[in-house]
């Protein structure tokens, strides 16, 4: 049964522990193994964290901006700032849809006004043809 040799903590290992402490002991262990190549025990990591005043409490991280330790919104899963930005973007997109629909309605109103003017002119022309006995548009096209 061989015991692991005791090694002094390097500043790089402590920096890795500080950078990953908010993810918990297991994440610090994995990060130390990946980045420094050292296999520290959970007890060793907890002791060194205590000496260096590094919290190993698992804290929530916003997936959008990466801020650590804030309450995440249950529905969006993001921090309050990112949630509000998401809502703002949704409202901006909805506003664009409404603007397009309003422009289409304005075009429809314009078309209706043009149609009313055309109908007014057709009626006027029809009355003139009847009043003076002139051939109507249809009669003129039949002659061609």
XYZ file of C-alpha atoms in Angstrom:
144
model
C 0.000 0.000 0.000
C 1.707 3.160 -1.173
C 0.801 6.588 0.152
C 0.808 9.582 -2.112
C 3.764 11.866 -1.688
C 2.927 15.194 -0.121
C 3.445 18.103 -2.503
C 3.371 21.841 -1.953
C 0.531 23.662 -3.742
C 1.769 25.758 -6.640
C 0.439 29.226 -7.388
C -0.960 27.878 -10.666
C -2.947 25.218 -8.801
C -4.301 27.844 -6.401
C -5.266 30.066 -9.355
C -7.100 27.128 -10.961
C -8.865 26.474 -7.650
C -9.912 30.152 -7.384
C -11.157 30.163 -10.990
C -13.233 26.991 -10.586
C -14.200 27.143 -6.901
C -17.760 28.241 -7.654
C -18.320 24.923 -9.462
C -17.530 22.749 -6.410
C -14.826 20.348 -5.236
C -15.319 17.831 -8.063
C -14.951 20.522 -10.723
C -11.803 21.886 -9.032
C -10.376 18.349 -8.929
C -11.103 17.832 -12.633
C -9.685 21.256 -13.549
C -6.486 20.599 -11.566
C -6.101 17.253 -13.287
C -6.746 18.733 -16.736
C -4.810 22.004 -16.457
C -1.988 21.170 -14.038
C -1.792 17.405 -14.281
C -2.066 17.014 -10.495
C -4.417 14.565 -8.825
C -5.374 16.157 -5.493
C -7.840 14.518 -3.142
C -11.118 16.185 -2.248
C -9.903 16.582 1.350
C -6.692 18.242 0.155
C -8.620 20.648 -2.069
C -11.004 21.536 0.786
C -8.105 22.161 3.202
C -6.188 24.361 0.774
C -9.370 26.262 -0.136
C -9.931 26.962 3.552
C -6.341 28.200 3.966
C -6.631 30.458 0.878
C -10.153 31.680 1.738
C -11.630 30.243 -1.470
C -15.284 29.242 -1.360
C -16.080 25.842 -2.846
C -19.814 26.376 -2.541
C -21.522 25.556 -5.824
C -23.001 28.737 -7.243
C -25.231 29.291 -10.226
C -23.672 30.636 -13.412
C -25.625 32.516 -16.074
C -25.241 30.560 -19.337
C -25.540 33.759 -21.397
C -23.068 36.182 -19.785
C -21.202 33.918 -17.329
C -21.869 35.973 -14.205
C -21.451 33.871 -11.041
C -23.546 33.772 -7.900
C -26.756 35.482 -8.985
C -30.221 33.969 -8.845
C -31.243 32.631 -12.211
C -34.749 33.093 -13.544
C -36.677 29.809 -13.381
C -38.234 30.198 -16.811
C -35.338 31.597 -18.830
C -32.494 30.033 -16.831
C -30.561 33.318 -17.110
C -29.575 36.143 -14.762
C -31.952 39.117 -14.360
C -29.967 41.307 -16.772
C -29.890 38.698 -19.547
C -33.562 37.884 -18.953
C -34.534 41.541 -19.343
C -32.377 41.837 -22.485
C -34.108 38.764 -23.899
C -37.538 40.308 -23.145
C -36.437 43.593 -24.733
C -35.321 41.783 -27.896
C -38.629 39.906 -28.028
C -40.560 43.182 -27.721
C -38.417 44.805 -30.428
C -39.107 41.880 -32.768
C -42.832 42.056 -32.002
C -42.767 45.810 -32.636
C -41.249 45.194 -36.082
C -44.048 42.718 -36.874
C -46.654 45.258 -35.761
C -45.034 48.002 -37.861
C -45.109 45.768 -40.947
C -48.760 44.898 -40.333
C -49.602 48.576 -39.836
C -47.892 49.468 -43.123
C -49.842 46.722 -44.892
C -53.069 48.090 -43.423
C -52.092 51.589 -44.557
C -51.527 50.208 -48.041
C -54.957 48.568 -47.907
C -56.518 51.889 -46.930
C -54.699 53.568 -49.807
C -55.940 50.903 -52.221
C -59.486 51.393 -50.930
C -59.238 55.148 -51.481
C -57.991 54.612 -55.037
C -60.812 52.124 -55.679
C -63.408 54.635 -54.398
C -61.994 57.307 -56.698
C -62.089 54.899 -59.675
C -65.691 53.915 -58.876
C -66.621 57.601 -58.639
C -65.101 58.264 -62.076
C -66.812 55.212 -63.618
C -70.147 56.408 -62.254
C -69.559 59.933 -63.586
C -68.552 58.604 -67.019
C -71.582 56.317 -67.113
C -73.908 59.237 -66.314
C -72.304 61.382 -69.024
C -72.742 58.599 -71.589
C -76.430 58.151 -70.695
C -77.143 61.889 -70.498
C -75.674 62.702 -73.902
C -76.321 59.364 -75.626
C -72.623 58.572 -76.061
C -71.382 55.001 -76.441
C -70.171 53.436 -73.170
C -66.737 51.999 -72.663
C -68.020 48.446 -73.300
C -69.748 49.522 -76.529
C -66.569 51.244 -77.688
C -64.504 48.073 -77.033
C -67.020 45.915 -78.914
C -66.595 48.174 -81.972
C -62.851 47.530 -82.150
